[in-house]
Short mmCIF file of C-alpha atoms and ligand atoms in Angstrom, two decimals:
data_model
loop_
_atom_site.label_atom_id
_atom_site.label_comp_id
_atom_site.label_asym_id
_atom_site.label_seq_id
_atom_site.Cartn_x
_atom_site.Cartn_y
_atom_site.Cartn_z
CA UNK A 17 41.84 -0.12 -8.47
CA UNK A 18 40.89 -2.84 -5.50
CA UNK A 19 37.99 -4.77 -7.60
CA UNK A 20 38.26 -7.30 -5.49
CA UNK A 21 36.45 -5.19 -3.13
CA UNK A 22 33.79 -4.66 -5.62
CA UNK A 23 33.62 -8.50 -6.14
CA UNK A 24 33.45 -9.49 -2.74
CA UNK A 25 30.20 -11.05 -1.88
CA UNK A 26 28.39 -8.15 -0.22
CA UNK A 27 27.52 -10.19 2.89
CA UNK A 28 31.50 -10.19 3.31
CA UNK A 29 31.62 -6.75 2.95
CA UNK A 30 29.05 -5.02 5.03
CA UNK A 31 30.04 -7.18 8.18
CA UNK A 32 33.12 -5.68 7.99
CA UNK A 33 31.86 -2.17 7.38
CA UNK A 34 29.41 -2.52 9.97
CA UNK A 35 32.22 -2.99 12.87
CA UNK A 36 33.63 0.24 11.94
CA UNK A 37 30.67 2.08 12.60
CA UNK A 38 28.29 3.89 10.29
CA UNK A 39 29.84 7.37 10.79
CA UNK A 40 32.81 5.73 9.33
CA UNK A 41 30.78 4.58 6.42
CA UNK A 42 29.79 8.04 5.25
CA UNK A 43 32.78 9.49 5.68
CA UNK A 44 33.79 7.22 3.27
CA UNK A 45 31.16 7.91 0.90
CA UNK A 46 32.09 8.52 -2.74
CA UNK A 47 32.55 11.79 -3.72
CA UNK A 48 34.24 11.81 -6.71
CA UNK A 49 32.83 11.02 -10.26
CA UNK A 50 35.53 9.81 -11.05
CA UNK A 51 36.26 7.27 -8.93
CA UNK A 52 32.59 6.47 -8.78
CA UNK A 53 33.41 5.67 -12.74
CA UNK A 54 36.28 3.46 -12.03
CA UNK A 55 34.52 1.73 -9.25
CA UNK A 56 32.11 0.97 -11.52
CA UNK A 57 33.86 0.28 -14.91
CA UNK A 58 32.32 2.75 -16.96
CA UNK A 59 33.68 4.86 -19.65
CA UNK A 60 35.43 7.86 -18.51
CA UNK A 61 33.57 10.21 -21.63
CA UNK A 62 30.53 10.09 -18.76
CA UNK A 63 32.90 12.77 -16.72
CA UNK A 64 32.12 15.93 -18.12
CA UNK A 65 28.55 15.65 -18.07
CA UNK A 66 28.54 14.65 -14.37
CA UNK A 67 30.62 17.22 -13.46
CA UNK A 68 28.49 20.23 -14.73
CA UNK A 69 25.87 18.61 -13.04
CA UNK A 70 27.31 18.05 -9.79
CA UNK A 71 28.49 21.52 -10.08
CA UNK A 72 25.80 23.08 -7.71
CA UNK A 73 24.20 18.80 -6.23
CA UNK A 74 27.61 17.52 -5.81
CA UNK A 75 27.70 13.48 -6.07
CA UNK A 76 27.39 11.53 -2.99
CA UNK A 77 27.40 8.33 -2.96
CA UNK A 78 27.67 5.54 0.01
CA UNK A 79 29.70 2.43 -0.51
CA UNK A 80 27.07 0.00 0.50
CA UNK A 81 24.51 1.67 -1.97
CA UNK A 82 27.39 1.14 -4.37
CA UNK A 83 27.87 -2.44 -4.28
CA UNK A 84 24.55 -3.10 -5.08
CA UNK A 85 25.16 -1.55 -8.66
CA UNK A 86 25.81 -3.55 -12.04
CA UNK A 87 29.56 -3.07 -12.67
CA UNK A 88 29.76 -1.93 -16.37
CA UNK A 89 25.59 -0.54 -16.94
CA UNK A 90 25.67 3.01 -17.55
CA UNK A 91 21.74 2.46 -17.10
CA UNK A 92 21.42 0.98 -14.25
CA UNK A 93 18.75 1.93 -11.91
CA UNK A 94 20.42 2.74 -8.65
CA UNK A 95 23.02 4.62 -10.25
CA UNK A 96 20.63 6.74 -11.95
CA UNK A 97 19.51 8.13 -8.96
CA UNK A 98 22.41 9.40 -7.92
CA UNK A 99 24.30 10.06 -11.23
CA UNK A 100 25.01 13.76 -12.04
CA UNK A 101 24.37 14.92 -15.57
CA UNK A 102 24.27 17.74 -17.38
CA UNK A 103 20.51 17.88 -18.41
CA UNK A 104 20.13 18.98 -14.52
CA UNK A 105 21.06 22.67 -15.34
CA UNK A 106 18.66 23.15 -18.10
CA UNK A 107 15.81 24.73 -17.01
CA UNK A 108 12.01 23.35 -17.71
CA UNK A 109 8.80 24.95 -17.72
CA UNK A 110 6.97 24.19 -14.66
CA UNK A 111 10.04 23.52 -12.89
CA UNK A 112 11.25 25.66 -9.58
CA UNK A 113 13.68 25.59 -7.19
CA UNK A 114 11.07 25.82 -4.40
CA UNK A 115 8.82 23.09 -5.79
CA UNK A 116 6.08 22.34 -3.47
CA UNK A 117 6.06 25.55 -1.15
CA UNK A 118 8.43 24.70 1.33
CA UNK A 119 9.18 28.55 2.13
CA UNK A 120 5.49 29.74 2.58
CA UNK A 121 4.97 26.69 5.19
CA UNK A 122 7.42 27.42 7.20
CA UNK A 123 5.57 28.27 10.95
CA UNK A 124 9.42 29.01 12.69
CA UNK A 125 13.32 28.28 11.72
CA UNK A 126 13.42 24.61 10.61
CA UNK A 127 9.77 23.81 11.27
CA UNK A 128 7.22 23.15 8.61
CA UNK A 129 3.15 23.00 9.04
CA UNK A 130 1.34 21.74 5.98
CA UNK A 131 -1.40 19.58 6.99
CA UNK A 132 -3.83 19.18 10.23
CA UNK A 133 -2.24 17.19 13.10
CA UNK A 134 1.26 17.32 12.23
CA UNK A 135 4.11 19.21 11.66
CA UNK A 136 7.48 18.55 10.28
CA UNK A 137 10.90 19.30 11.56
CA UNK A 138 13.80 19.80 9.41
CA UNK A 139 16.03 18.02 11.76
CA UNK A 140 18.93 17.05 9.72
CA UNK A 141 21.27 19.73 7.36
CA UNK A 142 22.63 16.92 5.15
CA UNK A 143 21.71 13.58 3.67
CA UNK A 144 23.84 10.06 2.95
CA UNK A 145 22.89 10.23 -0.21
CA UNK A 146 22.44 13.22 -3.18
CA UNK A 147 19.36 12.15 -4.89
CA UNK A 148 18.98 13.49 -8.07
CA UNK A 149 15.95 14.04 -8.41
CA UNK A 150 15.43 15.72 -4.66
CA UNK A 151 12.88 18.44 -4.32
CA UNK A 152 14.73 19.61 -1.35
CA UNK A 153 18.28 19.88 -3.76
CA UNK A 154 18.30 23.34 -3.13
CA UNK A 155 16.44 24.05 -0.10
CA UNK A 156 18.68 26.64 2.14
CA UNK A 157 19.87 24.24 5.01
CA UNK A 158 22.25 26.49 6.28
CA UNK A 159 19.13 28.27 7.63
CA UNK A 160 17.80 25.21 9.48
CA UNK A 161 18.43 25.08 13.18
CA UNK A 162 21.65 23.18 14.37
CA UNK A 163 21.93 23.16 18.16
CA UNK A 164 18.95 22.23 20.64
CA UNK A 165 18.89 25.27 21.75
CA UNK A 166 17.59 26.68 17.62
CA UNK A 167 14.97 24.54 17.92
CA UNK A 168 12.85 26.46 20.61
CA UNK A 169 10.45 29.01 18.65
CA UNK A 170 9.76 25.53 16.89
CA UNK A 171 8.90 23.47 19.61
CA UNK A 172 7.02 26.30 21.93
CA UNK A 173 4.71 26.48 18.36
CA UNK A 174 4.49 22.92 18.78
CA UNK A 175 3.69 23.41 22.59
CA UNK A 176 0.92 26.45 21.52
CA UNK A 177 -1.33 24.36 19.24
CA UNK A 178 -2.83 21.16 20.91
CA UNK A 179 -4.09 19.84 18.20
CA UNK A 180 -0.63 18.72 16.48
CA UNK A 181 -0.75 14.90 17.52
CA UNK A 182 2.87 13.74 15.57
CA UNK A 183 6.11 15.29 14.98
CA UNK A 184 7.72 14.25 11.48
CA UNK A 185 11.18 14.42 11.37
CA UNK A 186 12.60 14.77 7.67
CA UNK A 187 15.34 16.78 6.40
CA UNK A 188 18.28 16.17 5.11
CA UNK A 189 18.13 12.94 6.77
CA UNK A 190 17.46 12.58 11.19
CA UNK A 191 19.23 9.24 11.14
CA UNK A 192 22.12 11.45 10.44
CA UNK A 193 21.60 12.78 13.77
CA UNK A 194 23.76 11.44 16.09
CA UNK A 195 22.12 9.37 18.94
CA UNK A 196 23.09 11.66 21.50
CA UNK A 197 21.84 14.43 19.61
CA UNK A 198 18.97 12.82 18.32
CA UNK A 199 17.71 11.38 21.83
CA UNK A 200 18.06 14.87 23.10
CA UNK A 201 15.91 16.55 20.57
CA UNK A 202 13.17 12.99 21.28
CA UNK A 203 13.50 13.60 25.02
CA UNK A 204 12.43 17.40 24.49
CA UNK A 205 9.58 16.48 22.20
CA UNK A 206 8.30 14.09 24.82
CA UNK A 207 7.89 17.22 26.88
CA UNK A 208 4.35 18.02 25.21
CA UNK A 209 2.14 16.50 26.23
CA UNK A 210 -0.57 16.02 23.17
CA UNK A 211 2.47 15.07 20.63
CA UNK A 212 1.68 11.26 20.73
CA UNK A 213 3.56 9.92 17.83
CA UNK A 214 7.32 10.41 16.53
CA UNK A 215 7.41 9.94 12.88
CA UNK A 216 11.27 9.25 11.01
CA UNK A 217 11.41 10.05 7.28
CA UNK A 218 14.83 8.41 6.34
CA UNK A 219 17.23 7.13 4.03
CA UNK A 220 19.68 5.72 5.81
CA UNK A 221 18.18 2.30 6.37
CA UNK A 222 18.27 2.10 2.32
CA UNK A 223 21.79 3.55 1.67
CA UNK A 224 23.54 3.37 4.70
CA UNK A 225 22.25 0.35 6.17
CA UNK A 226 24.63 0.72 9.40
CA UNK A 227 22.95 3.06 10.98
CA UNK A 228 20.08 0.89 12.34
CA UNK A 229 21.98 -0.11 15.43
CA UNK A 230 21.21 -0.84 18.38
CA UNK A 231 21.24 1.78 20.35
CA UNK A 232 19.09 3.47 17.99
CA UNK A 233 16.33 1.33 18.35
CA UNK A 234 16.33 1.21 21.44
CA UNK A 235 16.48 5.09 21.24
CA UNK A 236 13.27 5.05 19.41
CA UNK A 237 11.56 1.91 21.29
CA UNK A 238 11.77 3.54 24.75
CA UNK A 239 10.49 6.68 23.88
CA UNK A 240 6.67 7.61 25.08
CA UNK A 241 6.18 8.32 21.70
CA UNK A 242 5.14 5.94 18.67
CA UNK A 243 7.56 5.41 16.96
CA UNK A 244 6.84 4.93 13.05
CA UNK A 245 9.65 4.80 10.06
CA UNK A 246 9.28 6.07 6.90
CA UNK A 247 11.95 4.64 4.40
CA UNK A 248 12.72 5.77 0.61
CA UNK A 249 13.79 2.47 -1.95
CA UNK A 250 12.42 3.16 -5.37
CA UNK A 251 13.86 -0.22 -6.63
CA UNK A 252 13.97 -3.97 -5.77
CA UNK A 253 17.53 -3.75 -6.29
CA UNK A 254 18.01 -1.76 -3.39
CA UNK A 255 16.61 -4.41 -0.82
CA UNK A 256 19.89 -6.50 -1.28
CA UNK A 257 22.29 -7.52 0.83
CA UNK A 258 22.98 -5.29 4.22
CA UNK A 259 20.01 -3.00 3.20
CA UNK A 260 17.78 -6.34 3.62
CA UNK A 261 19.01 -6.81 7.03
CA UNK A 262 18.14 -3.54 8.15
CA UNK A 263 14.15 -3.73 7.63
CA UNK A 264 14.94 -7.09 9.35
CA UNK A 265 16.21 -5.64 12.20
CA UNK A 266 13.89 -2.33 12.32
CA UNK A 267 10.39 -4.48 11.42
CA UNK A 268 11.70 -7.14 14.05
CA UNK A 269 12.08 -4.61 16.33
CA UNK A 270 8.36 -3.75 16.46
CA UNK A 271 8.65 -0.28 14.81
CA UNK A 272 6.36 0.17 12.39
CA UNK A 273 8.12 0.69 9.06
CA UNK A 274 6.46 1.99 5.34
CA UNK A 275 8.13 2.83 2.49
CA UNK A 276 7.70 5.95 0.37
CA UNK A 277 9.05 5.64 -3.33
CA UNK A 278 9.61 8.53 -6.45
CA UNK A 279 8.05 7.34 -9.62
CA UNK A 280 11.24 8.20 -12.17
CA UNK A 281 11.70 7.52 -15.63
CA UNK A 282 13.97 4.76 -16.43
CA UNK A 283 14.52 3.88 -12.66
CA UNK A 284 10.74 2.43 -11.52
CA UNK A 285 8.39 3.05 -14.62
CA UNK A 286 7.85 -0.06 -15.60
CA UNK A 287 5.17 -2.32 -13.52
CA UNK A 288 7.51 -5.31 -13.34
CA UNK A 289 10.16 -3.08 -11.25
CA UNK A 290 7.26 -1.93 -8.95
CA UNK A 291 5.24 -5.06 -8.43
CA UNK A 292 8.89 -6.46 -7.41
CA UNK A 293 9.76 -3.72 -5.27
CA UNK A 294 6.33 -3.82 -3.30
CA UNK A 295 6.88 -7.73 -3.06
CA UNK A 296 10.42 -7.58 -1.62
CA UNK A 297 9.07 -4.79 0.74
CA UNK A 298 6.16 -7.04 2.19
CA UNK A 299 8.02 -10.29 2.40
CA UNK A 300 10.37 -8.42 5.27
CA UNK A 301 6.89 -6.92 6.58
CA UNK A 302 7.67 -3.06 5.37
CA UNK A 303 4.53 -1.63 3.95
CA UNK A 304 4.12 0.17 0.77
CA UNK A 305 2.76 3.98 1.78
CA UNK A 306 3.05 6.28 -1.18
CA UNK A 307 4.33 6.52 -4.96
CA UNK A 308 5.15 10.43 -5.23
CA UNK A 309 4.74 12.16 -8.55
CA UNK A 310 7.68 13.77 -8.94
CA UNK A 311 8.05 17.35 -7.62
CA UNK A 312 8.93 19.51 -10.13
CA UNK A 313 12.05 20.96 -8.98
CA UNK A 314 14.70 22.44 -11.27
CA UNK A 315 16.90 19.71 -12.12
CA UNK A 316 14.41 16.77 -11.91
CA UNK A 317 12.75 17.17 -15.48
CA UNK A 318 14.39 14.22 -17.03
CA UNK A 319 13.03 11.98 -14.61
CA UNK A 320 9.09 13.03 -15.54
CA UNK A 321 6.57 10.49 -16.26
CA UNK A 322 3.26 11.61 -16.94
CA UNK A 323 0.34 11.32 -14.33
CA UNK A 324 -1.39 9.03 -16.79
CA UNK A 325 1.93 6.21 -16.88
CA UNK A 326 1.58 6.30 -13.57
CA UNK A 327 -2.82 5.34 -13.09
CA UNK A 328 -1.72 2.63 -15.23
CA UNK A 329 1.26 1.24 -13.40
CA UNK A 330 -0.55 1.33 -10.02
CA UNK A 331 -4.02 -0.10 -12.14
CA UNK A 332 -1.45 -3.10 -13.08
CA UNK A 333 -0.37 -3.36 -9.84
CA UNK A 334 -3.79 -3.53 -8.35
CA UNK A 335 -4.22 -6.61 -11.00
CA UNK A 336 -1.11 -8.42 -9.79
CA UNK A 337 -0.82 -7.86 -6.16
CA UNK A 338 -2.39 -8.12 -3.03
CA UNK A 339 -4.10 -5.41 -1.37
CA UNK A 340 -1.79 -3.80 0.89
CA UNK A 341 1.28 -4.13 -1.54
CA UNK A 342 0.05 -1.11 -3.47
CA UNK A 343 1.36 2.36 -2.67
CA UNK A 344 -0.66 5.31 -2.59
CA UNK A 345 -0.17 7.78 -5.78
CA UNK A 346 -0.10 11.06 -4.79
CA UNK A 347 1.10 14.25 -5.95
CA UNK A 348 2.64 17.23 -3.39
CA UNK A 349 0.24 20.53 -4.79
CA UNK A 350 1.15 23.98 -3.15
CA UNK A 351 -1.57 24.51 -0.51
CA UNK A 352 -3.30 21.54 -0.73
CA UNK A 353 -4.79 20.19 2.85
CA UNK A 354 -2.52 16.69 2.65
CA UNK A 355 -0.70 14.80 -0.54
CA UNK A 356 -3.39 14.33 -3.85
CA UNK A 357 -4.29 11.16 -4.81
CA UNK A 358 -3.75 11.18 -8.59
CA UNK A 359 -5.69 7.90 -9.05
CA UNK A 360 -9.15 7.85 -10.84
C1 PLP B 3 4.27 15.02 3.27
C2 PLP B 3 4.28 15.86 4.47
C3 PLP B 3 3.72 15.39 5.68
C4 PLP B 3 3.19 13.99 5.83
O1 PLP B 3 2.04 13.76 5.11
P1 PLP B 3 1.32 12.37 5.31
O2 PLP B 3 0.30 12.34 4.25
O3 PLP B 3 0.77 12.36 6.69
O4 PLP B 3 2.36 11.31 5.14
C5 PLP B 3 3.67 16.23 6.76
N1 PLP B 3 4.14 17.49 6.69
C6 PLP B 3 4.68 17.97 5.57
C7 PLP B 3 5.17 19.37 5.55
C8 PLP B 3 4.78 17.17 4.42
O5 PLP B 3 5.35 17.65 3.32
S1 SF4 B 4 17.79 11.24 0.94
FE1 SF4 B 4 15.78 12.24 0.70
S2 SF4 B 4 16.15 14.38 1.26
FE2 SF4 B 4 18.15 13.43 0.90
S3 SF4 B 4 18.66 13.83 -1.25
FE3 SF4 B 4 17.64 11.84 -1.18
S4 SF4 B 4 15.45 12.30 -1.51
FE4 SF4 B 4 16.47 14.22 -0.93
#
């Protein structure tokens, strides 16, 4: 097996990627537990567990996400994430496939309306990434609109109800979107009038760090709308290498960037990992916005930590950092008029 591609310094690495083009990248994405083993140096015995649980959440995996592993730490905190087991499949009370209510929000195909103002498109059928501990892991994508064209019972709801100020699009992932497509779907929003701001929930800059390009930003910075990025690193170890140079290049751009983060057992529960995530995520300019409870989606239970660990993490983080370094705790309840703040 090539390790000398694993020991490369990463800089090396992602330059080279980068040329090739970031649709190039995912296709190359690792799909195969094992060969995400070997790549990694881990004992092969960790194969038949991962395979029940990628059985119905197969294992993806991008190369760049990979290199920022430990070679050899079956514990490490990136690979975690995105590490199939077999606990996934048993089932836990409190735990549903439909965790926060997805289905009963949904106002037309691919279009969901929770909270006052906004409204959030499912733009994207796929991800870079299989999180574990998703709450969208089973969500029906196949019934999310694909072509322009799906997305008009959406957008003339949109069009209907003035007071929805910001479109939100999640998914999947809208950076996988290609620019064409992407720009057309922007251009079509612009079209209504009171929609002011354009909201981007993504992973990509995180695990796929090649897709903040150029022509996306400029996508994005010559739009009418405000432009604001939401990104998803749960751990300092992910704002490494071509990762790091992505905030650089989306904060430098002038696009307002947060960060949203899971709280997960064994990945972020400790307040070292967080106080050094929010610092790494400040020192580029990228602003902590939330710390989600988990959602309690079937397959996530081994990554619970109880509301209380988590009042005390963010009360120790209040102690050690400044102000705007701390992330909001909130829960996702069914119904609920916006995200619960679970902090005394
Ligand atoms: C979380 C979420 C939002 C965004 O909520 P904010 O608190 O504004 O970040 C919007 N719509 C839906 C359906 C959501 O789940
Ligand atoms: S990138 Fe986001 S939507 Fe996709 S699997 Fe990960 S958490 Fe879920």
């Amino acid at each position: 097996m090539p390790r000398t591609l694993v020991a490369a310094p990463v800089e090396t690495v992602d330059k080279a990627r980068s040329a090739r083009g970031w649709q190039r990248s995912l296709a190359e994405a690792i799909r195969d537990p094992a060969e995400l083993l070997a790549r990694l140096e881990l004992p092969p015995d960790l194969l038949a567990s991962m395979k029940s649980g990628a059985d119905e959440f197969p294992l993806l995996v991008p190369r760049s996400y990979l290199r920022r592993m430990r070679i050899g730490d079956a514990r490490d905190p990136l690979l975690l994430q995105v590490l199939p087991v077999a606990e996934e499949l048993e089932g836990a009370a409190g735990y549903s496939r439909d965790a926060v209510g997805d289905e009963a929000a949904l106002r037309a195909p691919g279009m969901l309306h929770k909270y006052q103002g906004r409204v959030l498109l499912i733009a994207a059928r796929q991800c870079a990434v299989h999180c574990r501990y998703c709450f969208r892991r089973h969500y029906p994508y196949d019934e999310a609109p694909a072509a322009l064209a799906d997305w008009e019972p959406a957008l003339a709801e949109i069009e209907r109800d003035s007071s929805i100020h910001e479109v939100l699009l999640s998914g999947g992932d809208p950076l996988l979107l290609s620019n064409s497509r992407l720009a057309r779907l922007v251009d079509r929003i612009e079209t209504i009038p009171h929609v002011r701001r354009l909201r981007l929930h993504s992973r990509l800059p995180i695990v796929l760090p090649d897709r903040v390009e150029g022509p996306l930003i400029d996508l994005l910075k010559t739009s009418r709308l405000q432009p604001i990025m939401v990104v998803h690193a749960n751990h300092p170890n992910e704002i490494r290498g071509d990762c790091l140079e992505a905030l650089q290049r989306l904060v430098s751009s002038g696009i307002p960037t947060l960060n949203q983060s899971v709280l997960l057992r064994a990945v972020n529960d400790e307040a070292d990992v967080l106080a050094e995530l929010s610092e790494r995520l400040i020192n580029l300019g990228v602003i902590p916005y939330y710390l989600h409870q988990l959602d309690r989606v079937q397959g996530a239970a081994h990554f619970e930590v109880s509301d209380e660990r988590g009042r005390e993490l963010i009360t120790d983080l209040r102690r050690r950092l400044t102000g705007y370094a701390i992330p909001r705790f909130v829960r996702e309840i069914e119904g609920a008029e916006s995200k619960t703040p679970l902090e005394a």
